[in-house]
Short mmCIF file of C-alpha atoms in Angstrom, two decimals:
data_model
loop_
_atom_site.label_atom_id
_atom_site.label_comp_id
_atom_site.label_asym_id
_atom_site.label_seq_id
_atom_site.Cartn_x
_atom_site.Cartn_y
_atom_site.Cartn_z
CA UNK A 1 43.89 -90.96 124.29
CA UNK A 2 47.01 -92.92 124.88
CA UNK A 3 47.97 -93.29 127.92
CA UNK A 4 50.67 -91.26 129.56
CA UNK A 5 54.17 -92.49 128.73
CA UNK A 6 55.29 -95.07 132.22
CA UNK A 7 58.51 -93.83 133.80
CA UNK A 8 59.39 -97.86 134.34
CA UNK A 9 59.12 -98.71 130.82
CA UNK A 10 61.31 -100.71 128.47
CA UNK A 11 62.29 -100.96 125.21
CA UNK A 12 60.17 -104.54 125.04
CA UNK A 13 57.15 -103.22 126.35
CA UNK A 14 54.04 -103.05 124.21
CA UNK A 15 51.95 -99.78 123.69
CA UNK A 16 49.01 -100.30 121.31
CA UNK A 17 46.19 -97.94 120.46
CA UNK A 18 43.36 -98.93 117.94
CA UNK A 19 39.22 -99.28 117.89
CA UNK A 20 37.40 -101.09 120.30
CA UNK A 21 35.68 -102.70 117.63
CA UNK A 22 35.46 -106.83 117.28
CA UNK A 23 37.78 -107.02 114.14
CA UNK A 24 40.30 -104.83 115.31
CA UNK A 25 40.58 -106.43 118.85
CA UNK A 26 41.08 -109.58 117.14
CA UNK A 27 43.44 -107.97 114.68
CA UNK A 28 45.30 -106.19 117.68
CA UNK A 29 45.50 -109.42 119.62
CA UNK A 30 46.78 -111.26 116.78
CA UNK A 31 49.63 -107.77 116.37
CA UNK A 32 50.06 -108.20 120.29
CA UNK A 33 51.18 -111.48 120.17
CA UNK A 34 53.71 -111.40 117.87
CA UNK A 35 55.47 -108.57 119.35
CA UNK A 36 57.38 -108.35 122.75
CA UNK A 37 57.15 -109.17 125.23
CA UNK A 38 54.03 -112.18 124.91
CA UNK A 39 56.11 -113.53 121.75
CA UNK A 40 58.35 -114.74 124.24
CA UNK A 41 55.79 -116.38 125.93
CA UNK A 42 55.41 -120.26 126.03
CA UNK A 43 52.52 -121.56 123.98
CA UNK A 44 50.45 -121.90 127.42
CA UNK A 45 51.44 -118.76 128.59
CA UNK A 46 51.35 -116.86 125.44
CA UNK A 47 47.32 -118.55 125.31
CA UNK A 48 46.54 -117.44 128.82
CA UNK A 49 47.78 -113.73 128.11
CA UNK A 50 45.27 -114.10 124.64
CA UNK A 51 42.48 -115.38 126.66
CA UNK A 52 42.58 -112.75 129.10
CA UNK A 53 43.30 -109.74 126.69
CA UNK A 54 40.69 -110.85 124.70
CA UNK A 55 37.89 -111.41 127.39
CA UNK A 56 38.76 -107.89 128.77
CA UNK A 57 38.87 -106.00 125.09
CA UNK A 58 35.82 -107.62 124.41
CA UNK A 59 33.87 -106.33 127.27
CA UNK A 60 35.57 -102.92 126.80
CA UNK A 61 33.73 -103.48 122.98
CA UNK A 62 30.46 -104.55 123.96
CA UNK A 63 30.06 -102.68 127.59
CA UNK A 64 31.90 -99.84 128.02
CA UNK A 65 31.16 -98.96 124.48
CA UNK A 66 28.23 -100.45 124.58
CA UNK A 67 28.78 -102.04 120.65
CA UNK A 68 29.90 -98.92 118.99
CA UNK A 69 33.21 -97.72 117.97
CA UNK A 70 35.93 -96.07 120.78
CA UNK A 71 39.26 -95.99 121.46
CA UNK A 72 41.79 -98.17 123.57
CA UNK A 73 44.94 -98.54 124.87
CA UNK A 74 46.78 -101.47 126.04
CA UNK A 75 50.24 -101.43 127.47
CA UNK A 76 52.21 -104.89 128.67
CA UNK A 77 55.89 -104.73 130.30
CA UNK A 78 57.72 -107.46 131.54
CA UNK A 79 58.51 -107.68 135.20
CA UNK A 80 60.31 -110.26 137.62
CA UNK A 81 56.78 -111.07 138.62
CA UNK A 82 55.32 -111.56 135.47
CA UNK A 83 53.49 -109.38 132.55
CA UNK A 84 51.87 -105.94 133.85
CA UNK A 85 48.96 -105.33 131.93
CA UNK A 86 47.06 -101.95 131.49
CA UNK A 87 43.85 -101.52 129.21
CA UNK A 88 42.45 -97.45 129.31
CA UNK A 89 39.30 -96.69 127.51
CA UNK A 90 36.82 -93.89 127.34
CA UNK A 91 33.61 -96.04 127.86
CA UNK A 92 30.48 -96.39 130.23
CA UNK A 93 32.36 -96.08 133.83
CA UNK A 94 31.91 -100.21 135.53
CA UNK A 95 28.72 -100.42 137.37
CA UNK A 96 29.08 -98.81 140.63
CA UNK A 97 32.66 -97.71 139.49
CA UNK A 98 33.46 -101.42 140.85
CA UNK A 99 34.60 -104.45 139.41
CA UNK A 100 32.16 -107.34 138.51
CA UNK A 101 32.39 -110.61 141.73
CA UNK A 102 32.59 -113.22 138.55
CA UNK A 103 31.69 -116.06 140.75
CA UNK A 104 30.37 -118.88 139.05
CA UNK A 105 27.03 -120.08 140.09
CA UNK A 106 26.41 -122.61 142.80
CA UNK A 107 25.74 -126.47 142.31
CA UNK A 108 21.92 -125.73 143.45
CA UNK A 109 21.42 -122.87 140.89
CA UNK A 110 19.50 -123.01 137.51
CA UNK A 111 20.09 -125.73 134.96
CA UNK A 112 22.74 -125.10 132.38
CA UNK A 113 20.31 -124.28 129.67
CA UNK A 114 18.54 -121.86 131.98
CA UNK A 115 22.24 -119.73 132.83
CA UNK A 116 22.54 -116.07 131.21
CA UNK A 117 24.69 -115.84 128.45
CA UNK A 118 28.06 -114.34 129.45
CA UNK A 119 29.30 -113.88 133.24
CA UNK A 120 31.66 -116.14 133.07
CA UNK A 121 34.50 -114.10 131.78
CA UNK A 122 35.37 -112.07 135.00
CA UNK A 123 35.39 -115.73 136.82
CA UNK A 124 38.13 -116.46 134.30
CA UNK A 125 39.84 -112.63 134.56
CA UNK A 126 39.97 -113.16 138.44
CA UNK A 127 41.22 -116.44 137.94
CA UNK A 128 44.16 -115.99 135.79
CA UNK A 129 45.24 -112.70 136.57
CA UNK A 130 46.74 -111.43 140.33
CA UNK A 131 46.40 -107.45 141.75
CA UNK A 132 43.62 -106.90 139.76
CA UNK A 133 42.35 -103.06 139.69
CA UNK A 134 40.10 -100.93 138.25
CA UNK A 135 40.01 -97.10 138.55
CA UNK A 136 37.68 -94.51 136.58
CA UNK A 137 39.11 -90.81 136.47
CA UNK A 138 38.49 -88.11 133.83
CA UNK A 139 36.28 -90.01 132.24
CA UNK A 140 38.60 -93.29 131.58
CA UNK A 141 38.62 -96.91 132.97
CA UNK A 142 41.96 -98.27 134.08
CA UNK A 143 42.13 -101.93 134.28
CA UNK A 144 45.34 -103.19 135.35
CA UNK A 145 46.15 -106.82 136.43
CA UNK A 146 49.32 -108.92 136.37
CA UNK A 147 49.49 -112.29 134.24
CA UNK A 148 51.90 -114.27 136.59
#
């Protein structure tokens, strides 16, 4: 299921393809950042792109997938704006085909130990990425965002 070769790309760019599993994201994020073009990263940005990738794999592991095994691609190229990043998987489609708000609750809701666990990752996705997107056709999510 790779996805289909991109007329702009560069020899630098990255094109992974491995199991949405927990261990392999973590191995391919470990891979990912030792390769072009994150390795040329600064520390901070080179721990923004691993925060991201890694909130996004992991809720391509545990929702799309819902926990069990299925593929993934991710492709990052450099450009003047920053790194272009595109994760495709064959997964559950996004609730109502639609990204998730990720807003972060207000000062009068629950108590802290009263907050669902997760959430707070698409807060942090929006946050750090720009042109966010999501797109589900022939039965695969696109997510593409730019890490500035």
């Amino acid at each position: 299921m790779p996805p289909a070769p991109d007329p702009d790309s560069r020899p630098n760019d990255l094109h992974l393809a491995f199991t949405a599993t927990p261990v392999a994201i973590r191995d391919s994020l470990q891979r990912m950042l030792t390769l072009p073009p994150l390795c040329g990263l600064s520390e901070d940005g080179r721990g923004m792109a691993e925060l991201v990738l890694a909130e996004v794999l992991n809720n391509v592991a545990e929702h799309a997938y819902a926990n069990r095994p299925g593929p993934v691609t991710v492709s990052i190229g450099q450009t003047p704006q920053g790194l272009r990043c595109v994760i495709v998987d064959q997964g559950r489609a996004m609730p109502g085909h639609a990204l998730p708000e990720g807003r972060l609750p207000g000062s009068l809701g629950p108590a802290l130990e009263d907050l669902p666990e997760g959430g707070f990752g698409w807060h942090l996705i929006r946050s750090l990425t720009q042109g966010l997107s999501y797109t589900r056709v022939d039965g695969c999510n696109r997510l593409q965002f730019l890490l500035p």
